[in-house]
Structures are given as structure tokens and as C-alpha cells.
Amino acid sequence: MIPSDFIDELLQKVDIVDVIDEAVPLKKGGQNYLACCPFHKEKTPSFTVSPSKQFYHCFSCGAHGSAIGFTMEYNGMSFVDAVEKLADRVGLVVPHTKDSMAVDPAVKKAKQQQKLALQDTTRLAAEYYYQQLPKNERALAYAHKRGLSNDIIETYQIGYVGDAWQALQAAFPNDYHNPLLEEAGLVIDKEGKRYDRFRDRLMFPIRNPSGQVIGFGGRILDKGEPKYLNSPETPLFDKGRELYGLFEGKAAIKQAERVLVVEGYMDVVALAQQGVGYAVATLGTATSADHIKTLLRHSDKLYFCFDGDSAGHKAAWRALENALPLLKDDKSLAFLFLPDGEDPDSYIRAHGKAAFEDLLVHHSQALSAYLFAKLTQGLDLHQHEHQARLVQQASQLIAQIGNAPALKLLLKNNLMDLTGIDRYDLAQLMGEQIKTKPVKAKNYRLPVMPPQAVSHTLVETQIMWLLINPNWASYITLPEYWPLQGDYACLADLADMLKSSPAPMSTARVLELMRDSIHANAINQLMRHVSQYMEGFVNSSPEDEQGFQDGMQRLLKELKAQQIQDLVLKNSTVGLSNDENRLLVALISDRP
């Protein structure tokens, strides 16, 4: 856990304009900066960055947040990784707390220095490998034979390492015996002898989302085993988390609004060669939950392309199982199985980009369809025993879906259609809380009502104004003699946090400090509305400020009336304590 006071310090030192301008060129427009939104396609700029609020928002898609939020969304990073990246930028060491015990800053700094030294080592090795490819006619001929152009070789920095036992000594003439080379997985020390891990292979640098080289994949040129060899696990490289081609494909993923997972790095570069630059590959391991979590940060549409054999279906099923807890109703996953004997490389070279993308988009199986196709394979659903097996297997999988309520309901409906089982019986079998099964009644249908415009309560409006104008917290005084709930509690907690801060807070700092609070969802929903009408909130006038003060007076009256009503109701049912009686009298006589 990262302490909140460090987040304060980080947001004070980081300039959101500089952070975003490196990713999206900004142009000055009045008090703010403008650009085309990096999170959706548009021709007219609707993405604005406020240097005074240290906050960005898009009028079209509603994206908004601080420098930390932008780093997370744009780079597909977790909160911790985004904080680490921004802290490195301004020379801060990120402290962590666990069970109220802070990590020793000296230990943290030493680990960070080791990480930087390892990254420098892998960078030098990657540069050496890249320089060797054009010097070796056999390796370059092999690359061209596989259809790789010089542009693709340059984009992915593909290289070559010779067959010498200590080829890397040329890249590290004075440091070949440096322990960093072994820690980075580049050399092997065995029985007092040191030699290169990779020999006579086409070399593919593996980069993290920020572009640093963290490992390598090597493809042997001639016959031999293993055909593909990856770096071992190192302090930089975790094969269960990293994806080949993600850094190089970020722009294409954003443009295509989809990401494609294939089985190997040769498939990734072959697809890119044909104009499909949004492919990534796992690195000798099954698709993990961490892989899927990372990819869903980059795109709402995730495709998997596997061979149609048993190994391909096994890999697809593993990916499906790991994806279930991460599904959301605005995300989609689909699976494409290529014809026998085909892989993405061979198929796109034989049929072209248009045919491959048509197959991918129009002939992939949605997760829901693949799930039931796989589970019903070999079953006779006219037999109760087979129906029971389907219910048992499908219900266990559906129960893992926790963040996609609409999809979960539709999958249950599908299961009920296939087996004829009742909704209430299915809920009982899945161990879900259910209400008493209703008695079937006549089917009366109410007239359809026209949609209502979205409106906000007074307390929601006050919260929105406060988020954009944190200094207005001084106008807030809420009663402490009655427990506040819901949005009232949210407003009170916001005001308390702002008043207790020794320095004025920006909107960005408020959002980050409330990110993991119990009010995070409510605040995010209100901020989406603020983003749509940002100019009206940001360019607040003295009249708006007075309106906020007047709103607080009305809010206190509203709250007082509600408290009186609650106390009167309680008095009529279970009675009031002495303190509650005194409070009721004081409220009625306007003397709380």
C-alpha cells in the first residue's frame, strides 16, 4: 500500500501537462491545453488538460483523471506501476506500507538501482544483437525468407546472436563476468564455466509497457531443440505477466480498438508485416489472469487466435477460465480457431490482411458461445444425467463472474434454456440468496413510461462543485450529532479531508486520495457528469461560489427535516433514548 501523503507529494511535483504532452502533443487553447483524445477516435479535439486543476477530461467520451490516472489508462498500467513510473520521472522513491510497517527507503532505493542496472544490461545486449543481424547473411536471409521486411525488423529491433559460446563478450568486453549478466538471464554459470544462454538464434527483445527491454526470445535458425527459447524468470522478467509486442502494438491497438493474442512472437511480427499490428503473444506460458487484466486495460475487445487442434482448444479454455472473474459488461472476448495446418503467419501470407480480419471479426466465437459449445460437446441433453452434468459444470464457471451482471444473467438464461431448469432452482444449486418463489399470477403489463432526464440531488450537486473547487470546503459544516449515510457521508468525508490538509488540494489530488475509499464509485459517477459540463464547473464565478454557500444552507435544512422524520418514526415504533429525545426537541425548536 502506498501512503496517501506520498501521493500528495507526487502530484505536487508532477506536471500533468508535461506527462500528457509526451504521449499526445498538446496545443494551448486559452487557459487549458487541447488535443484529440487518445482514448477514442476523433478528428476535432475534445480532450482538454487543465494546468491549474492538474486534471484532464474529454468532452466526447468522458475520460478524466489525474496524471496517475492518465498513466494508468494510456499505458495499461496498474495503479502501483503508474505511481512508480511517475516517481522515477521526478526522482522520488515510492514508499510502501504493509501492516502499518513502512519499507526501508534504503532497501527500496537499492532494489530500484539494481533494476536500472539490469535494464541497462539488457538494453546493451539488445543493441548488440540488433547490430549483428545485417552482418550475418545466413540470418538475414532466414528473416527475409520468413517474410520480415527491414522496416519490421527495425520496429521490433529483431537481432541475431552467433554460434560462439561467448558471443556477448563483444558487447561487454570488460564486464562479461559481471554478475548482472547472469541475473538478467543472458549467460549461464555452470561448474566454473560461463557461456551465453542464446546461441545461433534470431533474437526478439521483449519489452515492458514502458519500452524497456526486460528479456529475450530466441528462434533457432536450423533444426534443433528447443526451437524457441525464452529468458528465464529474472527480477525484470515474469513470463506470467509480460506480453511480447504490447509496447510496439499500442498505437495499432488504439486505432483498431481491439487486441489479438497469438501463440508466438513469429506470429506477432508476421501479422504486423501484413498490417495487423495489434497482435501480442504470451511467452511460453498459458494466458494468465495478469495477461488478461493488462490487455483489458488497453482495449474493450480481446480476441484469441489458436490452432484448431487439441492443444489450441486447451489453451483457449485456460484463457476463458482465467478471464471469467475479470469480465465486465462493456468488455468482450472471442476465440478464433484456424483450419488444420494453419497458423496466423501462414494464413495471412496466403490469404491477405482483409481475409484474415474478416475471419477474425465475423467468424470468431464469442466467449459465451464457446463456453457452451465446449461444455455441451459429447452430451445428449435429452438425458437428465447429461443435463445435470452441464448444470454442475456451467454453474461453477458462471459463479466466477463477479463484475458483469448482465452477461452473468444471460449465461444463466442460456443454461436454463438448454436444461429446462427453473431460475429459482438454479439459484439454489449455485448457492445464491433467493427470495421466496413467487406464485404465478396473471400477467399484467404496465404502460411504458418515457425516459426521464438524468437529474442530481442537492447533495450530489454540492459534491460536484466541491470536487472542482476544493477550497470551498471551508463553507461546509455538517452536524456531528447524527450518523450521516450515503452521499451526505461522502460530502462530509470530503470536507473533513480537505479541511485537514495542511496545503490546498487540487482536483487531481482529491481524486487520487479518494480512489480506494468507500465513496470511490459515487465520486467517479459524479465526475463523469462533471466532465460533460466541465466549462460550467471549472469557470466558476463569485455567483457560483455564493450559490454553493446557499446550497449548503438548504442542505442543512433538508438534512434537519430528514433527521426529525427519522426520529419521529423511531419514536412511534421502538421509542427514543433520553439523548435522542433531547435531540428531537432541539431540532424542532431549531436549537441542535
Short mmCIF file of N, CA and C in Angstrom, two decimals, residues 398-484:
data_model
loop_
_atom_site.label_atom_id
_atom_site.label_comp_id
_atom_site.label_asym_id
_atom_site.label_seq_id
_atom_site.Cartn_x
_atom_site.Cartn_y
_atom_site.Cartn_z
N ILE A 398 -20.03 -19.98 -14.24
CA ILE A 398 -20.81 -18.73 -14.24
C ILE A 398 -20.69 -18.03 -12.89
N ALA A 399 -20.59 -18.81 -11.82
CA ALA A 399 -20.48 -18.22 -10.48
C ALA A 399 -19.22 -17.38 -10.32
N GLN A 400 -18.19 -17.63 -11.16
CA GLN A 400 -16.94 -16.87 -11.04
C GLN A 400 -17.07 -15.46 -11.60
N ILE A 401 -18.13 -15.20 -12.37
CA ILE A 401 -18.32 -13.88 -12.97
C ILE A 401 -18.87 -12.93 -11.91
N GLY A 402 -18.07 -11.97 -11.49
CA GLY A 402 -18.49 -11.08 -10.42
C GLY A 402 -18.70 -9.64 -10.81
N ASN A 403 -18.21 -9.25 -12.00
CA ASN A 403 -18.26 -7.84 -12.40
C ASN A 403 -19.01 -7.60 -13.70
N ALA A 404 -19.74 -8.61 -14.16
CA ALA A 404 -20.51 -8.47 -15.41
C ALA A 404 -21.91 -9.02 -15.16
N PRO A 405 -22.75 -8.29 -14.41
CA PRO A 405 -24.06 -8.83 -14.02
C PRO A 405 -24.97 -9.15 -15.19
N ALA A 406 -24.94 -8.33 -16.25
CA ALA A 406 -25.81 -8.59 -17.40
C ALA A 406 -25.39 -9.88 -18.10
N LEU A 407 -24.08 -10.02 -18.35
CA LEU A 407 -23.59 -11.24 -19.00
C LEU A 407 -23.89 -12.46 -18.14
N LYS A 408 -23.70 -12.33 -16.84
CA LYS A 408 -23.96 -13.46 -15.94
C LYS A 408 -25.42 -13.90 -16.03
N LEU A 409 -26.33 -12.94 -16.06
CA LEU A 409 -27.76 -13.25 -16.16
C LEU A 409 -28.07 -13.94 -17.49
N LEU A 410 -27.49 -13.44 -18.58
CA LEU A 410 -27.75 -14.03 -19.89
C LEU A 410 -27.20 -15.46 -19.99
N LEU A 411 -26.05 -15.71 -19.38
CA LEU A 411 -25.50 -17.07 -19.37
C LEU A 411 -26.39 -18.01 -18.56
N LYS A 412 -26.92 -17.51 -17.47
CA LYS A 412 -27.86 -18.32 -16.69
C LYS A 412 -29.10 -18.64 -17.52
N ASN A 413 -29.61 -17.63 -18.24
CA ASN A 413 -30.78 -17.86 -19.08
C ASN A 413 -30.49 -18.92 -20.15
N ASN A 414 -29.28 -18.85 -20.71
CA ASN A 414 -28.88 -19.85 -21.71
C ASN A 414 -28.85 -21.24 -21.11
N LEU A 415 -28.30 -21.33 -19.91
CA LEU A 415 -28.24 -22.63 -19.22
C LEU A 415 -29.64 -23.15 -18.92
N MET A 416 -30.55 -22.27 -18.52
CA MET A 416 -31.93 -22.68 -18.26
C MET A 416 -32.63 -23.15 -19.53
N ASP A 417 -32.36 -22.48 -20.65
CA ASP A 417 -32.95 -22.89 -21.93
C ASP A 417 -32.46 -24.28 -22.35
N LEU A 418 -31.17 -24.55 -22.11
CA LEU A 418 -30.59 -25.82 -22.53
C LEU A 418 -31.07 -26.99 -21.67
N THR A 419 -31.36 -26.72 -20.40
CA THR A 419 -31.68 -27.82 -19.47
C THR A 419 -33.13 -27.82 -19.00
N GLY A 420 -33.84 -26.70 -19.20
CA GLY A 420 -35.21 -26.60 -18.72
C GLY A 420 -35.32 -26.37 -17.23
N ILE A 421 -34.20 -26.09 -16.57
CA ILE A 421 -34.23 -25.89 -15.12
C ILE A 421 -34.82 -24.53 -14.79
N ASP A 422 -35.49 -24.43 -13.67
CA ASP A 422 -36.14 -23.21 -13.21
C ASP A 422 -35.11 -22.23 -12.64
N ARG A 423 -35.38 -20.92 -12.82
CA ARG A 423 -34.48 -19.87 -12.33
C ARG A 423 -34.20 -20.01 -10.83
N TYR A 424 -35.23 -20.29 -10.06
CA TYR A 424 -35.07 -20.36 -8.60
C TYR A 424 -34.33 -21.62 -8.19
N ASP A 425 -34.57 -22.71 -8.90
CA ASP A 425 -33.84 -23.94 -8.62
C ASP A 425 -32.35 -23.77 -8.98
N LEU A 426 -32.08 -23.08 -10.10
CA LEU A 426 -30.70 -22.84 -10.49
C LEU A 426 -29.98 -21.98 -9.44
N ALA A 427 -30.65 -20.93 -8.98
CA ALA A 427 -30.05 -20.08 -7.95
C ALA A 427 -29.74 -20.89 -6.69
N GLN A 428 -30.62 -21.78 -6.33
CA GLN A 428 -30.41 -22.62 -5.15
C GLN A 428 -29.21 -23.53 -5.34
N LEU A 429 -29.11 -24.14 -6.54
CA LEU A 429 -27.97 -25.02 -6.83
C LEU A 429 -26.65 -24.26 -6.82
N MET A 430 -26.70 -22.98 -7.19
CA MET A 430 -25.48 -22.17 -7.22
C MET A 430 -25.17 -21.54 -5.87
N GLY A 431 -26.01 -21.83 -4.88
CA GLY A 431 -25.76 -21.31 -3.53
C GLY A 431 -26.02 -19.84 -3.39
N GLU A 432 -26.89 -19.28 -4.24
CA GLU A 432 -27.19 -17.85 -4.19
C GLU A 432 -28.39 -17.58 -3.30
N GLN A 433 -28.39 -16.39 -2.70
CA GLN A 433 -29.53 -15.98 -1.88
C GLN A 433 -30.72 -15.70 -2.79
N ILE A 434 -31.85 -16.28 -2.50
CA ILE A 434 -33.04 -16.08 -3.33
C ILE A 434 -34.23 -15.75 -2.45
N LYS A 435 -35.15 -15.01 -3.04
CA LYS A 435 -36.40 -14.72 -2.36
C LYS A 435 -37.35 -15.89 -2.51
N THR A 436 -38.42 -15.88 -1.74
CA THR A 436 -39.41 -16.95 -1.85
C THR A 436 -39.93 -17.02 -3.26
N LYS A 437 -40.02 -18.24 -3.76
CA LYS A 437 -40.51 -18.44 -5.12
C LYS A 437 -41.92 -17.91 -5.24
N PRO A 438 -42.18 -16.98 -6.16
CA PRO A 438 -43.50 -16.35 -6.24
C PRO A 438 -44.54 -17.28 -6.84
N VAL A 439 -45.78 -17.05 -6.43
CA VAL A 439 -46.90 -17.78 -7.01
C VAL A 439 -47.22 -17.14 -8.35
N LYS A 440 -47.40 -17.98 -9.35
CA LYS A 440 -47.66 -17.47 -10.68
C LYS A 440 -48.97 -16.70 -10.71
N ALA A 441 -48.94 -15.51 -11.21
CA ALA A 441 -50.13 -14.66 -11.24
C ALA A 441 -50.40 -14.23 -12.67
N LYS A 442 -51.52 -13.54 -12.84
CA LYS A 442 -51.86 -13.04 -14.17
C LYS A 442 -50.80 -12.03 -14.62
N ASN A 443 -50.56 -12.02 -15.89
CA ASN A 443 -49.50 -11.19 -16.46
C ASN A 443 -50.04 -9.81 -16.83
N TYR A 444 -50.02 -8.89 -15.86
CA TYR A 444 -50.42 -7.51 -16.13
C TYR A 444 -49.21 -6.74 -16.60
N ARG A 445 -49.38 -5.90 -17.60
CA ARG A 445 -48.26 -5.12 -18.13
C ARG A 445 -48.55 -3.63 -17.95
N LEU A 446 -47.62 -2.95 -17.26
CA LEU A 446 -47.77 -1.52 -17.06
C LEU A 446 -47.43 -0.78 -18.35
N PRO A 447 -48.05 0.37 -18.57
CA PRO A 447 -47.71 1.15 -19.76
C PRO A 447 -46.26 1.60 -19.71
N VAL A 448 -45.61 1.65 -20.88
CA VAL A 448 -44.21 2.07 -20.97
C VAL A 448 -44.12 3.57 -20.70
N MET A 449 -43.24 3.94 -19.77
CA MET A 449 -43.07 5.34 -19.40
C MET A 449 -41.95 5.94 -20.24
N PRO A 450 -42.07 7.19 -20.61
CA PRO A 450 -40.99 7.82 -21.38
C PRO A 450 -39.75 7.97 -20.52
N PRO A 451 -38.54 7.91 -21.13
CA PRO A 451 -37.30 8.04 -20.35
C PRO A 451 -37.22 9.40 -19.67
N GLN A 452 -36.68 9.37 -18.44
CA GLN A 452 -36.55 10.60 -17.66
C GLN A 452 -35.14 11.17 -17.80
N ALA A 453 -35.03 12.44 -17.85
CA ALA A 453 -33.72 13.09 -17.91
C ALA A 453 -32.97 12.86 -16.61
N VAL A 454 -31.66 12.70 -16.70
CA VAL A 454 -30.85 12.48 -15.51
C VAL A 454 -30.83 13.77 -14.68
N SER A 455 -31.17 13.64 -13.41
CA SER A 455 -31.13 14.80 -12.52
C SER A 455 -30.32 14.43 -11.30
N HIS A 456 -29.83 15.43 -10.60
CA HIS A 456 -28.99 15.20 -9.44
C HIS A 456 -29.62 15.85 -8.21
N THR A 457 -29.44 15.17 -7.08
CA THR A 457 -29.93 15.73 -5.83
C THR A 457 -29.05 16.92 -5.43
N LEU A 458 -29.53 17.66 -4.45
CA LEU A 458 -28.77 18.82 -3.98
C LEU A 458 -27.41 18.39 -3.44
N VAL A 459 -27.37 17.30 -2.67
CA VAL A 459 -26.10 16.88 -2.08
C VAL A 459 -25.14 16.41 -3.17
N GLU A 460 -25.62 15.77 -4.23
CA GLU A 460 -24.76 15.37 -5.35
C GLU A 460 -24.19 16.60 -6.04
N THR A 461 -25.02 17.62 -6.24
CA THR A 461 -24.55 18.85 -6.87
C THR A 461 -23.46 19.52 -6.05
N GLN A 462 -23.64 19.53 -4.72
CA GLN A 462 -22.63 20.12 -3.84
C GLN A 462 -21.31 19.36 -3.93
N ILE A 463 -21.40 18.04 -4.01
CA ILE A 463 -20.18 17.23 -4.13
C ILE A 463 -19.44 17.57 -5.42
N MET A 464 -20.18 17.71 -6.53
CA MET A 464 -19.55 18.02 -7.81
C MET A 464 -18.83 19.37 -7.77
N TRP A 465 -19.50 20.37 -7.20
CA TRP A 465 -18.86 21.69 -7.08
C TRP A 465 -17.60 21.60 -6.21
N LEU A 466 -17.67 20.82 -5.14
CA LEU A 466 -16.54 20.71 -4.23
C LEU A 466 -15.36 20.00 -4.88
N LEU A 467 -15.61 18.99 -5.71
CA LEU A 467 -14.53 18.29 -6.40
C LEU A 467 -13.72 19.22 -7.29
N ILE A 468 -14.38 20.15 -7.94
CA ILE A 468 -13.70 21.08 -8.83
C ILE A 468 -13.16 22.30 -8.08
N ASN A 469 -13.76 22.63 -6.94
CA ASN A 469 -13.32 23.79 -6.14
C ASN A 469 -13.06 23.34 -4.70
N PRO A 470 -11.98 22.59 -4.47
CA PRO A 470 -11.73 22.04 -3.13
C PRO A 470 -11.65 23.09 -2.03
N ASN A 471 -11.27 24.32 -2.39
CA ASN A 471 -11.14 25.36 -1.36
C ASN A 471 -12.50 25.78 -0.79
N TRP A 472 -13.60 25.37 -1.43
CA TRP A 472 -14.92 25.70 -0.91
C TRP A 472 -15.30 24.83 0.29
N ALA A 473 -14.42 23.92 0.68
CA ALA A 473 -14.71 23.07 1.84
C ALA A 473 -14.91 23.89 3.11
N SER A 474 -14.35 25.09 3.14
CA SER A 474 -14.49 25.93 4.33
C SER A 474 -15.95 26.35 4.57
N TYR A 475 -16.79 26.23 3.55
CA TYR A 475 -18.20 26.61 3.69
C TYR A 475 -19.06 25.46 4.22
N ILE A 476 -18.44 24.30 4.47
CA ILE A 476 -19.22 23.11 4.82
C ILE A 476 -19.14 22.85 6.32
N THR A 477 -20.28 22.81 6.95
CA THR A 477 -20.39 22.41 8.35
C THR A 477 -21.61 21.50 8.46
N LEU A 478 -21.35 20.23 8.69
CA LEU A 478 -22.44 19.26 8.81
C LEU A 478 -22.54 18.79 10.25
N PRO A 479 -23.74 18.47 10.70
CA PRO A 479 -23.93 18.09 12.11
C PRO A 479 -23.22 16.79 12.46
N GLU A 480 -22.63 16.76 13.65
CA GLU A 480 -21.92 15.57 14.10
C GLU A 480 -22.76 14.74 15.08
N TYR A 481 -23.96 15.25 15.39
CA TYR A 481 -24.77 14.57 16.40
C TYR A 481 -25.66 13.49 15.80
N TRP A 482 -25.57 13.27 14.50
CA TRP A 482 -26.42 12.27 13.86
C TRP A 482 -25.59 11.56 12.80
N PRO A 483 -25.59 10.22 12.79
CA PRO A 483 -24.76 9.50 11.81
C PRO A 483 -25.20 9.79 10.37
N LEU A 484 -24.25 10.20 9.54
CA LEU A 484 -24.53 10.51 8.14
C LEU A 484 -24.31 9.28 7.28
#
